[in-house]
CSV table of C-alpha atoms and ligand atoms in Angstrom, one decimal:
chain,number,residue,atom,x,y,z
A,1,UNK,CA,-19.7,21.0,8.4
A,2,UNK,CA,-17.2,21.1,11.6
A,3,UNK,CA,-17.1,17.9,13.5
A,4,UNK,CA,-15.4,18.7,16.8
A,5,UNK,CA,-16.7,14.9,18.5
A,6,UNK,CA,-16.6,11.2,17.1
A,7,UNK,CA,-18.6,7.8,18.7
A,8,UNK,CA,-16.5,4.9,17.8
A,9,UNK,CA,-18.9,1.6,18.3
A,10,UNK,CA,-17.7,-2.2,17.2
A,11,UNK,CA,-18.1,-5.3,17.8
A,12,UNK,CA,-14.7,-7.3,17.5
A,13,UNK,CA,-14.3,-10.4,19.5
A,14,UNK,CA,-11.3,-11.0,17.8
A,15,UNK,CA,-9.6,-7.2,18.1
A,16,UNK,CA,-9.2,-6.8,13.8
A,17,UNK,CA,-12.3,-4.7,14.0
A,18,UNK,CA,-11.3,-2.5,16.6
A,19,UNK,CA,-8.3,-2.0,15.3
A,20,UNK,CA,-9.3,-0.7,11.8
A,21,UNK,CA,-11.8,1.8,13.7
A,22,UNK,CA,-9.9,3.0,16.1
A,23,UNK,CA,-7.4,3.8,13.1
A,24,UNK,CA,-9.8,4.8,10.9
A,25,UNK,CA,-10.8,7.6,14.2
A,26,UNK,CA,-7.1,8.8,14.3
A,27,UNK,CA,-7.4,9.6,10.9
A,28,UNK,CA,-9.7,12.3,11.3
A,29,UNK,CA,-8.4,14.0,13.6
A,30,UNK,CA,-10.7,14.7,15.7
A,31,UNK,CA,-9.7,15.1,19.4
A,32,UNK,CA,-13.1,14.2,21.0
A,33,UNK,CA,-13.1,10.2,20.3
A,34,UNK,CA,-15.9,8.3,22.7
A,35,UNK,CA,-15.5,4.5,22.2
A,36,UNK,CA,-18.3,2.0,23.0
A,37,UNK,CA,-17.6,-1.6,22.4
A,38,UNK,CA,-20.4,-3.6,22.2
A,39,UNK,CA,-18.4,-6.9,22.2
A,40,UNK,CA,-19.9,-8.4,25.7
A,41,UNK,CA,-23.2,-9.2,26.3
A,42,UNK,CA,-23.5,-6.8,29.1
A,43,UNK,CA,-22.7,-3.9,27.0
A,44,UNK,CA,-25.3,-4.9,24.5
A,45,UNK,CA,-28.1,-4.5,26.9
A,46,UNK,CA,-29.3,-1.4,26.3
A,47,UNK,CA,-32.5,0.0,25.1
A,48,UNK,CA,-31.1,3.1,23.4
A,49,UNK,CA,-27.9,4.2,22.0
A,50,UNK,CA,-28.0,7.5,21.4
A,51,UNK,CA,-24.7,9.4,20.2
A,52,UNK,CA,-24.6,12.9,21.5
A,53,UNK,CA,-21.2,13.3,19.4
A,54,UNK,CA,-20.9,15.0,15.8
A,55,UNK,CA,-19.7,11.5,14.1
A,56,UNK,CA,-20.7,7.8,14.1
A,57,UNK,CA,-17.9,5.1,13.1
A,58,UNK,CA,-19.5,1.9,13.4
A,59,UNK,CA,-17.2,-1.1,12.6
A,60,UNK,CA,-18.5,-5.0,13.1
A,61,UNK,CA,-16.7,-8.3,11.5
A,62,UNK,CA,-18.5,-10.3,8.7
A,63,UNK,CA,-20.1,-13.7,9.7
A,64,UNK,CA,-21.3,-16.0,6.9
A,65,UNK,CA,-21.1,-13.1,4.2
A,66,UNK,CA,-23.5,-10.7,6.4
A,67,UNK,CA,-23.7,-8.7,9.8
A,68,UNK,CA,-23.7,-10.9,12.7
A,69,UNK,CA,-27.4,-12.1,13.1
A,70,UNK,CA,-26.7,-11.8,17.6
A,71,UNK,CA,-25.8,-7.9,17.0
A,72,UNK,CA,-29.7,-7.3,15.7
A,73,UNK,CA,-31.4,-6.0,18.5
A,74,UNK,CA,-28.4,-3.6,19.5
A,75,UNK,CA,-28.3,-2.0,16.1
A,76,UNK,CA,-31.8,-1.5,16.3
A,77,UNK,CA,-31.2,0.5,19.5
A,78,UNK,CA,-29.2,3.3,17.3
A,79,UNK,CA,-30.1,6.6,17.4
A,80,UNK,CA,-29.2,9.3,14.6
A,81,UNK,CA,-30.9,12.4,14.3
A,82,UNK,CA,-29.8,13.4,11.3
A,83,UNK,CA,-25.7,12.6,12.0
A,84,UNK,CA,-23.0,11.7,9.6
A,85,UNK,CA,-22.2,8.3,9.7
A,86,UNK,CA,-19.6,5.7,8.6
A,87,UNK,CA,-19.6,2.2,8.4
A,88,UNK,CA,-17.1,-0.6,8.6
A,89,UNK,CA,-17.1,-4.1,7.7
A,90,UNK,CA,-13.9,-6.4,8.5
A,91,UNK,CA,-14.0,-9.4,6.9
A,92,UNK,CA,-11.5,-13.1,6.7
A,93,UNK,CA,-10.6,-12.2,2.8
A,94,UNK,CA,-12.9,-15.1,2.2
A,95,UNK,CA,-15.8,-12.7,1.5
A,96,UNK,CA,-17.9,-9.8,2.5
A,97,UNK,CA,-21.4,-10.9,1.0
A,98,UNK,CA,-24.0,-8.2,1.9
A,99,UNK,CA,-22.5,-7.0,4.9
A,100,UNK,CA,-21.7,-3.7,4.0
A,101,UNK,CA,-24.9,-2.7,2.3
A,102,UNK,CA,-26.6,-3.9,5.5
A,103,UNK,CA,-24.8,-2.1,7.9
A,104,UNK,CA,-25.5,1.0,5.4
A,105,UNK,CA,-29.2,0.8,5.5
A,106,UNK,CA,-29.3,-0.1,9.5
A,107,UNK,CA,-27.6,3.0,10.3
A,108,UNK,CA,-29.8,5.0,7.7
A,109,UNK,CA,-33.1,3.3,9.5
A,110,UNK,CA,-31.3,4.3,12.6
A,111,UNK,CA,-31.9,8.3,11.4
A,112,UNK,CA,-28.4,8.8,10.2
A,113,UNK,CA,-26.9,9.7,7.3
A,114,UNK,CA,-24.1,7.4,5.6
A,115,UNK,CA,-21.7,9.7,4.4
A,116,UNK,CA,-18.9,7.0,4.4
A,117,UNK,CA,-18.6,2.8,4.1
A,118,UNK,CA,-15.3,0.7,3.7
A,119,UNK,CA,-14.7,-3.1,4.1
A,120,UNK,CA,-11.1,-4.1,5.4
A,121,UNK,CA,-9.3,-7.5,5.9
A,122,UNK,CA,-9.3,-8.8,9.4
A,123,UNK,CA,-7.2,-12.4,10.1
A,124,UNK,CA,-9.8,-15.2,9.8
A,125,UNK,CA,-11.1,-16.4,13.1
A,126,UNK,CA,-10.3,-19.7,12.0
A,127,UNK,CA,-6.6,-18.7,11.2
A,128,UNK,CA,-4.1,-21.0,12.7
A,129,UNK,CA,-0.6,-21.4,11.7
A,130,UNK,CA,-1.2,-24.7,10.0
A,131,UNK,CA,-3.8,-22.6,8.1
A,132,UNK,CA,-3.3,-19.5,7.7
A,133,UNK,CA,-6.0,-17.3,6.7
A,134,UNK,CA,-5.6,-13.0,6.2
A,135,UNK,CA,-2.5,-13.6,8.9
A,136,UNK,CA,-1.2,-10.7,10.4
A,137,UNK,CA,-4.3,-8.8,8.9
A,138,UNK,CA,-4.6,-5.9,9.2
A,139,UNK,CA,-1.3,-5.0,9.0
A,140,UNK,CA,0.8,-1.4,8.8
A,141,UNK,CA,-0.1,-1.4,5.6
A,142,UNK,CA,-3.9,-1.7,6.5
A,143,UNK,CA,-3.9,0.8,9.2
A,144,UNK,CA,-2.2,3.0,7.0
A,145,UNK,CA,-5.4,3.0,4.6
A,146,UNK,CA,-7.7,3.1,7.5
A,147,UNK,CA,-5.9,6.6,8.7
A,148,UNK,CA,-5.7,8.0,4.9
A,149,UNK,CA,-9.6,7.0,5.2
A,150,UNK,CA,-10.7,8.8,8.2
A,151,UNK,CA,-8.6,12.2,6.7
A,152,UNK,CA,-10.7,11.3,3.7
A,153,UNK,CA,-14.1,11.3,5.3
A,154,UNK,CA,-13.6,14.4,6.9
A,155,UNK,CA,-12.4,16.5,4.3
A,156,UNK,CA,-15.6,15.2,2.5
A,157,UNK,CA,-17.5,16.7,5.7
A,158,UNK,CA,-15.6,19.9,5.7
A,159,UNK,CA,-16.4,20.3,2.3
A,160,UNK,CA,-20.2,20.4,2.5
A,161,UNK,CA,-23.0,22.1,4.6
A,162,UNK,CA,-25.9,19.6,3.5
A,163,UNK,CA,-24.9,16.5,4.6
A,164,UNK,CA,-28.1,14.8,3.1
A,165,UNK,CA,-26.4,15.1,-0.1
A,166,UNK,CA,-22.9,13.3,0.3
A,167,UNK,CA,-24.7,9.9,1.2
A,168,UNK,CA,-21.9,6.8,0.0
A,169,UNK,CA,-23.0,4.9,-2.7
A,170,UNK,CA,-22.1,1.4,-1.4
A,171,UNK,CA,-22.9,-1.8,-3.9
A,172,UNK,CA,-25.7,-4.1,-2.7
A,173,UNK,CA,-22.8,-6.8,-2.7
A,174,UNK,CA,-24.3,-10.8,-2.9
A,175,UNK,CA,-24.0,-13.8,-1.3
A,176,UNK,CA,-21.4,-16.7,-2.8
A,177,UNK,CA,-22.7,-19.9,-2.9
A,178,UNK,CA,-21.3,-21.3,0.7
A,179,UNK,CA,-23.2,-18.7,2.1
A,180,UNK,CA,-26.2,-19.6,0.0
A,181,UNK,CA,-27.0,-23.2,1.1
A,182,UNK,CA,-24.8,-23.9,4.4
A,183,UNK,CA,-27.6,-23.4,7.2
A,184,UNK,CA,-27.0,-20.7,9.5
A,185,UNK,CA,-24.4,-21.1,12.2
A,186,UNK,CA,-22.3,-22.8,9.5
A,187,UNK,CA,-18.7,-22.1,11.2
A,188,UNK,CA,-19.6,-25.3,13.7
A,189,UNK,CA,-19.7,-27.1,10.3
A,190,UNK,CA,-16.0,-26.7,10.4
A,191,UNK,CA,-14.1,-26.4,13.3
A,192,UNK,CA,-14.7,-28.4,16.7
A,193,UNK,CA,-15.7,-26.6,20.0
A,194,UNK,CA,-12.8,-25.2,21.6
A,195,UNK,CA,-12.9,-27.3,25.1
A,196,UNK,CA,-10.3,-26.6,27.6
A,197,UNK,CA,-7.2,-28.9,28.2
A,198,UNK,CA,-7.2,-29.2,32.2
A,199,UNK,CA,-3.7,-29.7,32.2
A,200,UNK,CA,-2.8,-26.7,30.5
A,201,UNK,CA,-5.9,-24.0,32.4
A,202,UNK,CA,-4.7,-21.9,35.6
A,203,UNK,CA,-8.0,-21.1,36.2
A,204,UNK,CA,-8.1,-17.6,35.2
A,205,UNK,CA,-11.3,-17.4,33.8
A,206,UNK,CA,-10.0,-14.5,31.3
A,207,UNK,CA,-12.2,-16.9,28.2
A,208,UNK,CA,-15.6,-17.1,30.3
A,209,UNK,CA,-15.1,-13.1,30.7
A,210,UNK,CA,-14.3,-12.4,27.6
A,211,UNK,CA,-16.4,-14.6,25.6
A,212,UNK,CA,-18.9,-12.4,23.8
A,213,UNK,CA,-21.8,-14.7,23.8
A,214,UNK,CA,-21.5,-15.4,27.8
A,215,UNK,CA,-21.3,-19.2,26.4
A,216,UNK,CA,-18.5,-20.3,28.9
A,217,UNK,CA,-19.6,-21.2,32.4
A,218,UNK,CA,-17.5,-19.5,34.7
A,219,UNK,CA,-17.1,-22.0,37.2
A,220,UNK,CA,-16.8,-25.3,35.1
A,221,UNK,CA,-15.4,-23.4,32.2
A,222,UNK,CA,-17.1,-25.7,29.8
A,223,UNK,CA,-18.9,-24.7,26.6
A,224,UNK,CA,-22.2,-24.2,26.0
A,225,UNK,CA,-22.2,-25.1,22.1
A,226,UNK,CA,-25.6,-24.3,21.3
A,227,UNK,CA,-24.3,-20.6,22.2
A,228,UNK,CA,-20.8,-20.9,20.8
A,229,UNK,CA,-20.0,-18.8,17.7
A,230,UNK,CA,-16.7,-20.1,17.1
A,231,UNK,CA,-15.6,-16.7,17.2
A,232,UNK,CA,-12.2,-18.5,19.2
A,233,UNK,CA,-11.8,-15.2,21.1
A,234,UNK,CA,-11.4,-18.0,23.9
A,235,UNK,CA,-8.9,-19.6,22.1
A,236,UNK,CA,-6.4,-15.9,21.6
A,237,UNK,CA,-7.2,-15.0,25.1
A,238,UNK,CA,-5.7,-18.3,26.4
A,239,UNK,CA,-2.1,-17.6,27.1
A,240,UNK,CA,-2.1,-20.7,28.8
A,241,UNK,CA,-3.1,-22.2,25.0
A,242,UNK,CA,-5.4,-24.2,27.2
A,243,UNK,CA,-8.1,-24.1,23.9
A,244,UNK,CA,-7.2,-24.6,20.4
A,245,UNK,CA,-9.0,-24.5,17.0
A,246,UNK,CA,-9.6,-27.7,15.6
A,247,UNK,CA,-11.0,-28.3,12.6
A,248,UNK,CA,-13.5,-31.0,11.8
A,249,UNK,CA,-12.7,-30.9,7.9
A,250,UNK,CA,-9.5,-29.9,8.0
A,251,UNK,CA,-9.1,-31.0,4.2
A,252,UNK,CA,-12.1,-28.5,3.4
A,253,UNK,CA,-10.9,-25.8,5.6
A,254,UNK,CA,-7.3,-25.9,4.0
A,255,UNK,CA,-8.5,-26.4,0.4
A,256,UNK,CA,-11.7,-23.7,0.6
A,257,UNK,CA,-10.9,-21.2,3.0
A,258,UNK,CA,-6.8,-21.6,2.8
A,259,UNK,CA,-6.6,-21.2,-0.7
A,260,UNK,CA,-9.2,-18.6,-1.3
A,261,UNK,CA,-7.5,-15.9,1.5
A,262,UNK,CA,-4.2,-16.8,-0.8
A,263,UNK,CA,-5.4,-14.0,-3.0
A,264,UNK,CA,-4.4,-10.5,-1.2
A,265,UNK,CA,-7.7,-8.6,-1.1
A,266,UNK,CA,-7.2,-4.7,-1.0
A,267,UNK,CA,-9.7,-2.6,1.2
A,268,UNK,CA,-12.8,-1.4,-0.6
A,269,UNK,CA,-14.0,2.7,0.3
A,270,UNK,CA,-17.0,4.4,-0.4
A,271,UNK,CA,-16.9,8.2,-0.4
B,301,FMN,C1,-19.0,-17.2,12.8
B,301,FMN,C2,-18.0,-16.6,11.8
B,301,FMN,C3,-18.3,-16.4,10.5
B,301,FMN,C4,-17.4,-15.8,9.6
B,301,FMN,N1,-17.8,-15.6,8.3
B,301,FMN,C5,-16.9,-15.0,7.5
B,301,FMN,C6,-17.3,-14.8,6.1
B,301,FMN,O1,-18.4,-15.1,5.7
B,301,FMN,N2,-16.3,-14.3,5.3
B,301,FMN,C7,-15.1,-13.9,5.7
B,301,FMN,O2,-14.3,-13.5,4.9
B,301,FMN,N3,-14.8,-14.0,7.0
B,301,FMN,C8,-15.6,-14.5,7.9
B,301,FMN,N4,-15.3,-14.7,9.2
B,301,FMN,C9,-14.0,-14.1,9.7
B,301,FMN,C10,-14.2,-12.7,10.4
B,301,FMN,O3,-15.0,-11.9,9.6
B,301,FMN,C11,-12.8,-12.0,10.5
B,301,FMN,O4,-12.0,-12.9,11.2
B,301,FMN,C12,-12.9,-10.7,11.3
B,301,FMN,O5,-11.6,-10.1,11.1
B,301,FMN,C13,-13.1,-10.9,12.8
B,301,FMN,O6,-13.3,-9.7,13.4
B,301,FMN,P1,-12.8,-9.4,14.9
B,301,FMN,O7,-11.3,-9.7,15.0
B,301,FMN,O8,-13.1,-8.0,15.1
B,301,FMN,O9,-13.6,-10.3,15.8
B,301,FMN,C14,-16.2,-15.3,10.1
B,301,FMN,C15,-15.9,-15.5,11.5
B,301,FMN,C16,-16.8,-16.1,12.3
B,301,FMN,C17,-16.4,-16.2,13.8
């Protein structure tokens, strides 16, 4: 099967996502590379996505072990017809849960065909230097293995006509415990909202704009916290450092999620 056109959509609040797909696109090739980032709430009103292109790569971070619960509606708005398509999971090295599996059967409910699936490592969004979780992730090393992957998937392509018969077998992955019995929404469990300090903000409203939940106000600049995901995309777009990650168990934070990213989780591919 020639594939002449790829449709690269993510959701990456944090930029680890988009980095792996937009790796994972060079990879293939392909010359023809239309990116849609569903990131902002304006770009996930839509009733329809259709993609007109020969490829989907659809790549969105892991929250609490699954696919973000505010990205359901969009997904739904996929259309396939029949299309190859890979999916992408970047999760905090903490762990991936069901995400991947999910992701597989939205896109196959959407009417396309899973031909490939990886999870990669992105930097936790609760990384800070005092606790450092997946740091640096992903790194050269990373992107290397997200390029080696997209020459992968389409030499798989190449190599077929039926398409309907190279669907990836991905595990159904499960849940650890944490993910189990915390409620949903857990990450306010463990970090504080990220308000602003006044004497640090110019004012540039760069966090309201790019806060993918619309939960900043862009006048006041305070946070709505019954929107906030703790996503800190504020907190890395403040060059001010005007917000910061604090944690509300730090002891918790350091001993569960510092010492369980100390292992160094390789990327997992399904061809
Ligand atoms: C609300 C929330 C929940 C998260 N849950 C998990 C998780 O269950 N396991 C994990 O390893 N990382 C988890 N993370 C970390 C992200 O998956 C990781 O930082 C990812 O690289 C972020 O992607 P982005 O940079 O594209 O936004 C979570 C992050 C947030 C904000």
């Amino acid at each position: 099967m020639l594939i002449n056109s790829a449709r690269v959509i993510y959701f990456s609040p944090t930029g680890t996502t988009k980095t792996v797909v937009a790796a994972i696109a060079q990879g293939t090739g392909i010359k023809k590379v239309n990116y849609t980032d569903i990131t902002l709430p304006s770009a996930r009103k839509v009733n329809l996505i259709t993609v007109k292109e020969d490829l989907l790569i659809i790549g969105i971070p892991v929250y609490e072990e699954k696919v973000p619960r505010l990205l359901t509606e969009t997904l739904k708005s996929l259309s396939g017809e029949g299309k190859p398509a890979v999916v992408v999971t970047v999760y905090g090295n903490i762990a991936d849960g069901t995400a991947l599996s999910e992701m597989k059967t939205i896109v196959k409910n959407a009417g396309f065909v899973p031909v490939a699936a990886a999870s990669f490592i992105g930097e936790h969004s609760f990384s800070t230097k005092e606790v450092p979780i997946a740091a640096g992730r992903p790194n050269l090393c990373d992107e290397h293995n997200a390029k080696q992957f997209g020459q992968m998937i389409i030499n798989k392509l190449n190599s077929t006509e039926d398409i309907s018969k190279i669907e990836a077998v991905v595990p159904n992955g499960k849940l650890l415990f944490m993910a189990k019995v915390l409620p949903e929404n857990s990450a306010k469990m463990f970090t504080e909202k990220p308000d602003i300090d006044k004497n640090l903000c110019t004012g540039c409203g760069l966090c309201s704009k790019l806060c993918p939940v619309g939960a900043i106000d862009i006048n006041t600049l305070e946070i709505d916290d019954s929107k906030c995901l703790r996503c800190f995309s504020c907190v890395r777009a403040c060059d001010a450092q005007a917000r910061k990650i604090t944690y509300k168990k730090k002891l918790l934070v350091k001993k569960v999620l510092g010492a369980k990213s100390k292992k160094d989780s390789e990327v997992k591919l399904y061809l």
